[in-house]
Coordinates of C-alpha atoms in Angstrom, one line a residue:
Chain C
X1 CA 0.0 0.0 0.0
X2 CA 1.2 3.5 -0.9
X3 CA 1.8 6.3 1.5
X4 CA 1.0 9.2 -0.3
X5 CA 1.7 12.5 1.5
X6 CA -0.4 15.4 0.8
X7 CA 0.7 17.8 -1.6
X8 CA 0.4 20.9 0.5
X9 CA 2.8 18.8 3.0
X10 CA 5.5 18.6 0.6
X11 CA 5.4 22.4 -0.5
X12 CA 5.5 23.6 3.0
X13 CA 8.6 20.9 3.9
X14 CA 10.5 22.3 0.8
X15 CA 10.0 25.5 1.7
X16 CA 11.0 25.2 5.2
X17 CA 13.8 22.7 4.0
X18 CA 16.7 25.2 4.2
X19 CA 15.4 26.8 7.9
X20 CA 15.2 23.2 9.3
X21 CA 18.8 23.1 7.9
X22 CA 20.0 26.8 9.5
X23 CA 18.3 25.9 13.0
X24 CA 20.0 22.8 13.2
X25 CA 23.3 24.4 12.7
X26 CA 22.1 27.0 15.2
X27 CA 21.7 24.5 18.0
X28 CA 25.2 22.7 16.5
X29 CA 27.0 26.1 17.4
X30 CA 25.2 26.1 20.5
X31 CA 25.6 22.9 21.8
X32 CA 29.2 22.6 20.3
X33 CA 29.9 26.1 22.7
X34 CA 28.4 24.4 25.7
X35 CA 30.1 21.0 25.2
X36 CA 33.6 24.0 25.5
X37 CA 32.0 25.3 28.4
X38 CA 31.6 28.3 26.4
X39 CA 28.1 30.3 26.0
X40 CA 27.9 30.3 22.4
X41 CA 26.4 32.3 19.7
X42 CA 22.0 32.5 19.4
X43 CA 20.3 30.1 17.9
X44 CA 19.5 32.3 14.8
X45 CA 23.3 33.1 14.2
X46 CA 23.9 31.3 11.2
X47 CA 20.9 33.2 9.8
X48 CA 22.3 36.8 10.9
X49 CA 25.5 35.3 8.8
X50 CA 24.1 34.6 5.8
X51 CA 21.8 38.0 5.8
X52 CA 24.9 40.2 6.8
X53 CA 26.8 38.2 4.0
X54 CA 24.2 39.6 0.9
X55 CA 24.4 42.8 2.5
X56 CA 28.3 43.2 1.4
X57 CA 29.6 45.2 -1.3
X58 CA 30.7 43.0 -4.3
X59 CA 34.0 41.6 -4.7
X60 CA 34.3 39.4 -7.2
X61 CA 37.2 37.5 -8.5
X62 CA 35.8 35.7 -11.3
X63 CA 32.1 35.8 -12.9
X64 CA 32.3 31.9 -13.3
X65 CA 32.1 31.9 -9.7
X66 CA 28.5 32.8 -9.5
X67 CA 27.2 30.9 -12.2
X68 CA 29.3 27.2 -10.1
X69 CA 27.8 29.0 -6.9
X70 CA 24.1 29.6 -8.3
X71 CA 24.3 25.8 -9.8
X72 CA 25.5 24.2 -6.6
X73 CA 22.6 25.8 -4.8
X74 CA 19.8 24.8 -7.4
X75 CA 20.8 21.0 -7.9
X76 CA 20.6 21.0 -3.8
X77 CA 17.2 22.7 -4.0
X78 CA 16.2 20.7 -7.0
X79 CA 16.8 17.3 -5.2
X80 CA 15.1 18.7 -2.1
X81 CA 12.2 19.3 -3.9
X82 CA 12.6 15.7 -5.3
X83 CA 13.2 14.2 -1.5
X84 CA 9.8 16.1 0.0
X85 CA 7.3 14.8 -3.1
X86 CA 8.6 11.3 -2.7
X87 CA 10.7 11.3 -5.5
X88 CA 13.7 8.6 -6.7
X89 CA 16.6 8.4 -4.5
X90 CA 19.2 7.1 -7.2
X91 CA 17.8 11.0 -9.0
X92 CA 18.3 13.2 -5.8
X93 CA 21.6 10.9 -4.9
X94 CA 23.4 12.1 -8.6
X95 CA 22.1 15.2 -8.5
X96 CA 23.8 15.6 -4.8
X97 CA 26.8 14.9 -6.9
X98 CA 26.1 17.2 -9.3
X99 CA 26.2 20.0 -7.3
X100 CA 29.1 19.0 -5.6
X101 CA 30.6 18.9 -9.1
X102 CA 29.6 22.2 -9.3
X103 CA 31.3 23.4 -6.0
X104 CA 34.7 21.5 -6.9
X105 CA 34.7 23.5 -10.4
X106 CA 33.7 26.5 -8.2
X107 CA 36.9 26.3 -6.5
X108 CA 38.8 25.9 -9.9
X109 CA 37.7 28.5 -11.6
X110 CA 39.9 31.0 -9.5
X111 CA 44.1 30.8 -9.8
X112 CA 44.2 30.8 -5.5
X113 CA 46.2 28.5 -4.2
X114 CA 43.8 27.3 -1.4
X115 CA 41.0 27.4 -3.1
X116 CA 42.8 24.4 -6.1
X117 CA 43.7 22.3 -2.3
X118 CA 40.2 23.1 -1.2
X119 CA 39.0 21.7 -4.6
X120 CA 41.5 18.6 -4.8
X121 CA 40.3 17.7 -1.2
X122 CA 36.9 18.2 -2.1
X123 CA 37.1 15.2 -4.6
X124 CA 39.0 13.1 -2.4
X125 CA 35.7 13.0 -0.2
X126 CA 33.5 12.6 -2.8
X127 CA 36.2 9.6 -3.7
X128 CA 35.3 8.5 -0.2
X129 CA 31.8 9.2 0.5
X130 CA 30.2 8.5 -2.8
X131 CA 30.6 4.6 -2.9
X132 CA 28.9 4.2 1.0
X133 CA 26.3 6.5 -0.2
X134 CA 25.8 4.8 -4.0
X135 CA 25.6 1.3 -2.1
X136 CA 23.4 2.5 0.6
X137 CA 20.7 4.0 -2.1
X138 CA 20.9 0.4 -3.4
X139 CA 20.6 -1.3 -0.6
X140 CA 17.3 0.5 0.0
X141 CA 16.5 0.0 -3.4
X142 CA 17.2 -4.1 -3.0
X143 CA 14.8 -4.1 -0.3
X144 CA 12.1 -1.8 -1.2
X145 CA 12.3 -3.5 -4.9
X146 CA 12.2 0.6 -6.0
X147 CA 14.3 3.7 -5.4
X148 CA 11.2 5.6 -5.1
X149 CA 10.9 7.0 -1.7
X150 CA 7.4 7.0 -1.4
X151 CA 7.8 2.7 -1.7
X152 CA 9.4 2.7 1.3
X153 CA 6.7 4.4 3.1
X154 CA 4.6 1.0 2.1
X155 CA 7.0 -1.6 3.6
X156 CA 5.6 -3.9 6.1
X157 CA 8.9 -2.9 8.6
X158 CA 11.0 0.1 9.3
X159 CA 13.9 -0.2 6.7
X160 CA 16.4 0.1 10.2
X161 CA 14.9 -3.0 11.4
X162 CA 16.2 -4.9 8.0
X163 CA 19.7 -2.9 6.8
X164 CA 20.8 -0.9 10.2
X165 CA 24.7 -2.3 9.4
X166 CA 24.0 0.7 6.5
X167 CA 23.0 3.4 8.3
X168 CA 26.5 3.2 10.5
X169 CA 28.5 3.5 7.4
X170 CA 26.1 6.6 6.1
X171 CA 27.6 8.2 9.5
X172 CA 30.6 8.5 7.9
X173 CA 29.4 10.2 4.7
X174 CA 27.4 12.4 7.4
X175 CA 30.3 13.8 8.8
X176 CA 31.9 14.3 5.2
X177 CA 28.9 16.2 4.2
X178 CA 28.7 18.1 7.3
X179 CA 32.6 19.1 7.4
X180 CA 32.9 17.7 10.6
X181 CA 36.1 16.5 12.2
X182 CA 37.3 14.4 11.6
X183 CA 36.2 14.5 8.6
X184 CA 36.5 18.5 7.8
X185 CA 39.3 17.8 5.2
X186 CA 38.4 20.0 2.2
X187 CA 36.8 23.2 4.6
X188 CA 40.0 22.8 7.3
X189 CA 39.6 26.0 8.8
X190 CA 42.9 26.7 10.7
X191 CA 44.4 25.2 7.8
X192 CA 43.6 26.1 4.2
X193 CA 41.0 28.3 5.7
X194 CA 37.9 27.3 4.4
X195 CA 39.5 25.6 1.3
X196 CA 36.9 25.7 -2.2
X197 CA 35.0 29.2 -0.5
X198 CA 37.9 31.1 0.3
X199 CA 37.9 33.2 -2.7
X200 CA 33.7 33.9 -2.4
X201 CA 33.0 36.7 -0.6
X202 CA 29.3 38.6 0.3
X203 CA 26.2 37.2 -1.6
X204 CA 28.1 35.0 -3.1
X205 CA 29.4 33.0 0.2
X206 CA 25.5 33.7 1.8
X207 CA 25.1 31.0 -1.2
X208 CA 27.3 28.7 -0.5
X209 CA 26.1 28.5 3.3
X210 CA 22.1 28.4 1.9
X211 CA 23.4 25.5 0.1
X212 CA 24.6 23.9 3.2
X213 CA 21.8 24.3 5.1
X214 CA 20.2 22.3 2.0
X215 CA 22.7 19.4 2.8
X216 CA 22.0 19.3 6.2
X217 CA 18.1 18.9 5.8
X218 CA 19.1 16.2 2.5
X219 CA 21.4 14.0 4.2
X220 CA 19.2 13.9 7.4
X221 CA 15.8 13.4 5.8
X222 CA 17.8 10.7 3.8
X223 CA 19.6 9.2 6.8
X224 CA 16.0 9.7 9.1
X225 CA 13.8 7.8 5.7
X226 CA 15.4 4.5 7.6
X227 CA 12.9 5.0 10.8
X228 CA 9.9 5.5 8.3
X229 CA 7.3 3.7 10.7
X230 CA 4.9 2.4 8.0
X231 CA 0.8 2.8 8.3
X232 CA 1.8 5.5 11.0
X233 CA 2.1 8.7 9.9
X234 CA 2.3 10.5 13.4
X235 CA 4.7 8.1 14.7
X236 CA 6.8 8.4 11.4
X237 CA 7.3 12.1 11.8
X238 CA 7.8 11.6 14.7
X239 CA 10.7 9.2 14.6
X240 CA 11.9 10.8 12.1
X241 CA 12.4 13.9 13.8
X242 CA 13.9 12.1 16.7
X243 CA 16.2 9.9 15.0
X244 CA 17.7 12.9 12.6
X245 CA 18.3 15.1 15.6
X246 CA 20.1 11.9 17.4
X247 CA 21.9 11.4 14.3
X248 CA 23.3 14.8 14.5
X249 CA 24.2 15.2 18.6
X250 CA 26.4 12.2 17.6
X251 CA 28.0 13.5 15.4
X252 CA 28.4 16.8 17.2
X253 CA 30.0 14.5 20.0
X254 CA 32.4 12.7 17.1
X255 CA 33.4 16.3 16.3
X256 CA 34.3 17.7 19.6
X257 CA 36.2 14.6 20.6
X258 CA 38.6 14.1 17.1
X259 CA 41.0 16.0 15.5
X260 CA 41.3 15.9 11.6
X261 CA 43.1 12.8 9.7
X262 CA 44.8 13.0 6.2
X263 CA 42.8 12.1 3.8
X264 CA 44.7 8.8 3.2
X265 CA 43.2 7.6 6.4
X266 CA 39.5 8.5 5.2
X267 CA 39.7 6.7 2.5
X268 CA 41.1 3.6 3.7
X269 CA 38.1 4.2 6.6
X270 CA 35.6 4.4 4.0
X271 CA 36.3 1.7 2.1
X272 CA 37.1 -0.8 5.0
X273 CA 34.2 0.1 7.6
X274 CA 31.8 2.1 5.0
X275 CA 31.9 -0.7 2.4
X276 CA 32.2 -3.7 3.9
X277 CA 29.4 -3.2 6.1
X278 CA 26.8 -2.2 3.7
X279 CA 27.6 -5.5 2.1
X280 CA 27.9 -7.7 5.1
X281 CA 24.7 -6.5 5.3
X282 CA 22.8 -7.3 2.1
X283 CA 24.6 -10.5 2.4
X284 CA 23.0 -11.4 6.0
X285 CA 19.4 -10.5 4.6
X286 CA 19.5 -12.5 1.6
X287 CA 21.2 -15.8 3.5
X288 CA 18.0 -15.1 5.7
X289 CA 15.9 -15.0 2.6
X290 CA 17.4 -18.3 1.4
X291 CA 17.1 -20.1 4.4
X292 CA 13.3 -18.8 5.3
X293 CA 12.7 -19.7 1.5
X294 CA 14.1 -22.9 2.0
X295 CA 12.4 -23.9 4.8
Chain V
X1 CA 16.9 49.7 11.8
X2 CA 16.5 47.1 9.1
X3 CA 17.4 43.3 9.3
X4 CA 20.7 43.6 7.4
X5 CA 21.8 46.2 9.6
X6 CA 20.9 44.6 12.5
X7 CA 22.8 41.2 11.1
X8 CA 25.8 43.4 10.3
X9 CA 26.1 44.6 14.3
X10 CA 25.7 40.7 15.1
X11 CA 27.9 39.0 12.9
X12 CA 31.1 40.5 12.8
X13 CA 34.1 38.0 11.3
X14 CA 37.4 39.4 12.1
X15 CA 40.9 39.1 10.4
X16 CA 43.4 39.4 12.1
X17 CA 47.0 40.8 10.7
X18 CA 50.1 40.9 12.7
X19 CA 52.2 44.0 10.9
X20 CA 55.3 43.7 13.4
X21 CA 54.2 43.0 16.7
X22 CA 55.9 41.0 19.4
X23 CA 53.1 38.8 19.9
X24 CA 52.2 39.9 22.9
X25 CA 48.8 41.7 21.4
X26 CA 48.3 39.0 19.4
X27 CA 48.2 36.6 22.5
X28 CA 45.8 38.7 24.3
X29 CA 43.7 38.5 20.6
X30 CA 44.0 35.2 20.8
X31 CA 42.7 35.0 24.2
X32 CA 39.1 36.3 23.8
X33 CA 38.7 33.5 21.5
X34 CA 39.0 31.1 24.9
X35 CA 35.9 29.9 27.0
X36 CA 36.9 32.4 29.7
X37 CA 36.2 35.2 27.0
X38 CA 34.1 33.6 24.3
X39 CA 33.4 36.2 21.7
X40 CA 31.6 34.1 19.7
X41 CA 28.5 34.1 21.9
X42 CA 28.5 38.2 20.3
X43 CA 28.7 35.8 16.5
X44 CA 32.2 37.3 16.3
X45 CA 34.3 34.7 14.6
X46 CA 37.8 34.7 13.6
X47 CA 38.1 34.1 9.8
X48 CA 42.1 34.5 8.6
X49 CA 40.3 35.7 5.2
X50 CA 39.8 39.1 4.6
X51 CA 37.5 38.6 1.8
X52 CA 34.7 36.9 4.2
X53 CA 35.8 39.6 6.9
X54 CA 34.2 42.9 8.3
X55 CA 36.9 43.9 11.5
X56 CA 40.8 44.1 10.6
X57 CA 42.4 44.0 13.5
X58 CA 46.0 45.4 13.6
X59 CA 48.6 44.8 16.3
X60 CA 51.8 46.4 15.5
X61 CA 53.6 48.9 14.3
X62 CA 53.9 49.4 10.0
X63 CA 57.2 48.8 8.7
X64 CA 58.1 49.3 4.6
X65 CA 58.0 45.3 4.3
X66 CA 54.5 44.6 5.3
X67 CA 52.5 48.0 5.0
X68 CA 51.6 46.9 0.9
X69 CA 50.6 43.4 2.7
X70 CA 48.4 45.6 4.8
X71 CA 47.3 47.8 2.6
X72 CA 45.9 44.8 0.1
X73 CA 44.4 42.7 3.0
X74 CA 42.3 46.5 3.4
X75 CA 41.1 46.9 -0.2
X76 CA 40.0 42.5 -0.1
X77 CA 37.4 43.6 2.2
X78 CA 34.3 44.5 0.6
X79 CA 32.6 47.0 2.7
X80 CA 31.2 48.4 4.7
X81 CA 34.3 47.4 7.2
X82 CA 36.0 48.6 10.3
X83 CA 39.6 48.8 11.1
X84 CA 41.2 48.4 14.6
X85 CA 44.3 49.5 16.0
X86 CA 45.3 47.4 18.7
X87 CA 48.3 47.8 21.4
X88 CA 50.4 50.9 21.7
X89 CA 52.8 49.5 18.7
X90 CA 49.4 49.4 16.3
X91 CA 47.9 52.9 17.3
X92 CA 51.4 55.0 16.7
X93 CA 54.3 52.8 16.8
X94 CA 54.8 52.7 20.4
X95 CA 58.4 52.2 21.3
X96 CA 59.4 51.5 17.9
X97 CA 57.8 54.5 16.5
X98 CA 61.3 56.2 16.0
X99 CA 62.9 53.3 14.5
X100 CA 64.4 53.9 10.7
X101 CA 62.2 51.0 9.4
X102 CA 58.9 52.1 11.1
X103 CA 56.7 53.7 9.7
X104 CA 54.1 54.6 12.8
X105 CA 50.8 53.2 13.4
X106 CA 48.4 51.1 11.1
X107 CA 46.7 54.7 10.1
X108 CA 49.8 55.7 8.3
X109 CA 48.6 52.8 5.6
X110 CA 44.8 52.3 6.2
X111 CA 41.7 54.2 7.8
X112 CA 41.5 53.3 11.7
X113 CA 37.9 53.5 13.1
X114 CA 39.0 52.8 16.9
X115 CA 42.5 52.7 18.7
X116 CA 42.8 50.1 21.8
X117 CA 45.9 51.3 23.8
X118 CA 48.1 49.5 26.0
X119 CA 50.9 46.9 25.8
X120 CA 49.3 44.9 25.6
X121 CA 45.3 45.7 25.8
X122 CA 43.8 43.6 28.4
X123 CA 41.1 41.1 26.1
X124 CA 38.1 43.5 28.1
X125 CA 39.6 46.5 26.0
X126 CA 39.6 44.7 22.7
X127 CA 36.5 43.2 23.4
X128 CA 35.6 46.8 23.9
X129 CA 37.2 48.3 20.5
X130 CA 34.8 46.0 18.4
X131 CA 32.0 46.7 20.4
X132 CA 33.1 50.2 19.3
X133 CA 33.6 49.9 16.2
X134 CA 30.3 47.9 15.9
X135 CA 29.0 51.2 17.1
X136 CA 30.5 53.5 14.2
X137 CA 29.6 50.8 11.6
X138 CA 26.0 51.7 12.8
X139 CA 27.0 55.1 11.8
X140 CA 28.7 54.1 8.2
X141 CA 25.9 52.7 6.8
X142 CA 22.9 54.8 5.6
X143 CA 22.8 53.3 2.0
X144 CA 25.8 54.4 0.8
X145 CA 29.5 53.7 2.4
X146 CA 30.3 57.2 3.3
X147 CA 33.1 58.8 5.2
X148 CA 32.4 58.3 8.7
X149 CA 31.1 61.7 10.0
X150 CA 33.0 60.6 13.2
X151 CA 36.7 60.8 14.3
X152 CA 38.2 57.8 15.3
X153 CA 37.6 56.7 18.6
X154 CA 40.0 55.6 21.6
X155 CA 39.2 52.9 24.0
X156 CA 39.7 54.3 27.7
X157 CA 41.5 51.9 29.4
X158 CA 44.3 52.3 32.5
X159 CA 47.2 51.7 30.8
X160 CA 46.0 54.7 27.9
X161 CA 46.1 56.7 30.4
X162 CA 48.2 60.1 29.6
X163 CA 51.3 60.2 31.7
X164 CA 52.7 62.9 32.8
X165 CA 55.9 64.2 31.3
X166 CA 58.7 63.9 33.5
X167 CA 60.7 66.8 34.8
X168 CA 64.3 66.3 33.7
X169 CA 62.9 65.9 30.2
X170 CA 61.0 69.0 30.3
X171 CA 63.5 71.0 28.3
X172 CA 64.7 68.0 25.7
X173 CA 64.7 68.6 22.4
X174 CA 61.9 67.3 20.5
X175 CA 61.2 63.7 19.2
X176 CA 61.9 63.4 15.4
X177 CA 58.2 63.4 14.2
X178 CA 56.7 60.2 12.6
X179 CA 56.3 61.5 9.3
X180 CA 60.7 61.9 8.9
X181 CA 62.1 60.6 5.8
X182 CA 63.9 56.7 6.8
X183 CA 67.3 56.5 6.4
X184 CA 67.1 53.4 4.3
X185 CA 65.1 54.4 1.0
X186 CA 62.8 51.3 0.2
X187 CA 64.0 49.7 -2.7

């Protein structure tokens, strides 16, 4: 049976998409500052950001910039658009990489020297975060026999209960995504100082942070779509809400407590843990298919 | 007062250059940025890019190596931005300021909005000049990115205070002023 949300639902979630996104990183700034024992910024800081950044006089190196920066942000909004009406995950996953494409060639465009590490490092995560993420979508896909996401809003189980081994490798492309340590390679701030944006300046970086608020509310309404509770629709938003907020107070705790590897180290972490058990898991469910078959 | 105003006095990223300081300004920078401090609970965050920045903090004094650095990290801002003088070496030179390869304070190369004295500035007083200089960006904008109708300001602390000229010096001659030619010409 098909869950089929209602219309009017799915507007108002992709419009509120990118302010889930920004109070999210408001209560990550928060609670980062209080796990330092610090006070910490308001809730609505990253907003202030972002409205004080298009209020800046233009400075711009290159015009390529803004057509890579307006791109990134509209494949992000495009595939949340997709992700609220239920549309296909293998869709909103490439178009994720699209836009990420588009932030890498971003960071080209300009001769800085930062900027081409920022870029170089950005790849090497998508090297590392692309395969867990590609084999996750499938996994899904394997059990819901669809990479629609409305399908898996008509399984008989939450997906968690069938493929959880998954959902611990997509913490690691979580942290990628959400430049966490110690994952923060490409955005290292003490270190190539913000890497692929450090040539963007005003409007221009007030898109760049839009379009992260747009990951943040993707990879979590992705993550949260495995505690879907199906024929519930109170208890699914609810569960969702609660799982996606857990999701990201761990990895607030994984940030505060590592410091950042070389990006040697996340690729060999990506492909041994990430990798291995996505597939460990598809394995276990089909053996338990045979065998139940069998009997 | 608008919401991009209001943003602008919330939200101010800082870079911070050190033209030839000894450090010890820079230390007592560094030090608001601890939990005993926190500036960013006022959103001021530390960006080491001037091109996302709206505060230049300078600590100090300009010598003929570094005041073209300075004067570029300046015109990567895009406005409307402040500049701070911080530590008696960043406001006029302090010690240094008769030294052939000085060339005085940060405002010899670049507008200064506020001047925090002292050697160093306790972190209160810096804390203090951007709170300041929050206070004249109010001022700046209006539209347009005028000329502040203000002077600059100076942050009152104890160590600023003017001392008193002592008496066996009374009848010295005067200091070389600021503005004397070097004795090296810069290549």
């Amino acid at each position: 049976m098909n869950f089929q949300p209602s219309i009017l639902f799915s507007i108002l979630l992709s419009i509120a998409a990118p302010f889930i996104g920004m109070l999210i990183l408001g209560f990550d700034r928060k609670i980062t500052a209080r796990m330092q024992n610090r006070v910490g910024p308001p809730i609505l800081q990253p907003f202030y950001d972002v409205v004080k950044l298009f209020g800046k006089s233009e400075l711009m190196v290159k015009k390529a910039q803004i057509l890579f920066a307006l791109m990134f942000v509209g494949t992000l909004l495009l595939s949340t658009v997709l992700l609220c009406f239920g549309g296909d995950l293998l869709v909103i996953f490439f178009l994720i990489s699209t836009g990420m494409i588009f932030y890498t060639l971003g960071a080209y465009s300009v001769k800085s020297g930062f900027s081409f590490i920022g870029g170089n490092r950005e790849l090497y995560q998508m090297l590392a975060y692309e395969p867990i993420f590609m084999l996750t979508v499938f996994s899904v896909g394997l059990i819901t026999k669809s990479f629609r996401v409305d399908q898996i809003f008509g399984l008989e189980v939450p997906l968690v209960a069938i493929i959880p081994l998954p959902l611990v490798s997509m913490m690691i492309v979580f942290l990628i995504k959400m430049q966490k340590s110690p994952f923060d390679i490409s955005t290292a701030h003490t270190e190539i100082i913000s890497g692929p944006m450090i040539e963007y300046s005003g409007g221009y970086l007030a898109l760049l942070k839009i379009a992260h608020w747009y990951e943040i509310f993707l990879v979590i309404g992705i993550m949260s779509l495995f505690f879907v509770v199906p024929g519930n629709p109170v208890l699914t938003v609810v569960s969702m809400a609660a799982a996606g907020l857990a999701i990201y107070f761990v990895s607030i705790i994984i940030d505060n407590v590592t410091a950042r590897v070389h990006w040697n180290t996340m690729l060999r972490l990506s492909a041994a843990i990430g990798i291995t058990l996505i597939v460990v898991n598809v394995a276990i469910v089909y053996i338990v298919a045979y065998i139940a078959g069998g009997a | 007062m608008g919401i991009v105003e209001k943003s602008r006095l919330k939200s101010p990223w800082i870079l911070h250059y050190d033209c030839s300081s000894c450090n010890g300004c820079d230390i007592e920078i560094l030090a608001c940025l601890t939990p005993y401090y926190d500036i960013e609970r006022f959103g001021i965050l530390s960006k080491g890019n001037p091109k996302h920045s709206d505060v230049l903090l300078v600590t100090g004094g300009v010598n003929h190596r570094n005041k073209t650095v300075l004067k570029n990290l300046y015109d990567q801002m895009p406005a409307p931005k402040v500049v701070i003088a911080i530590g008696a070496c960043g406001s006029t030179g302090g010690i240094f300021h008769n030294c052939y390869n000085i060339l005085g304070g940060a405002d010899k190369i670049v507008p200064v909005d506020v001047y925090v004295p002292g050697c160093p500035p306790r972190p209160e007083a810096i804390i203090d000049g951007v709170v300041k200089a929050l206070d004249k960006l109010k001022h700046l904008q209006n539209g347009t990115w005028k000329e502040p109708e203000t002077g600059p300001i100076v942050v009152e602390t104890a160590v600023g205070a003017k001392p008193a000229p002592a008496a066996k010096y009374a009848n010295a001659a005067p200091a070389p002023t600021l503005n004397s030619q070097p004795t090296n010409k810069e290549a």
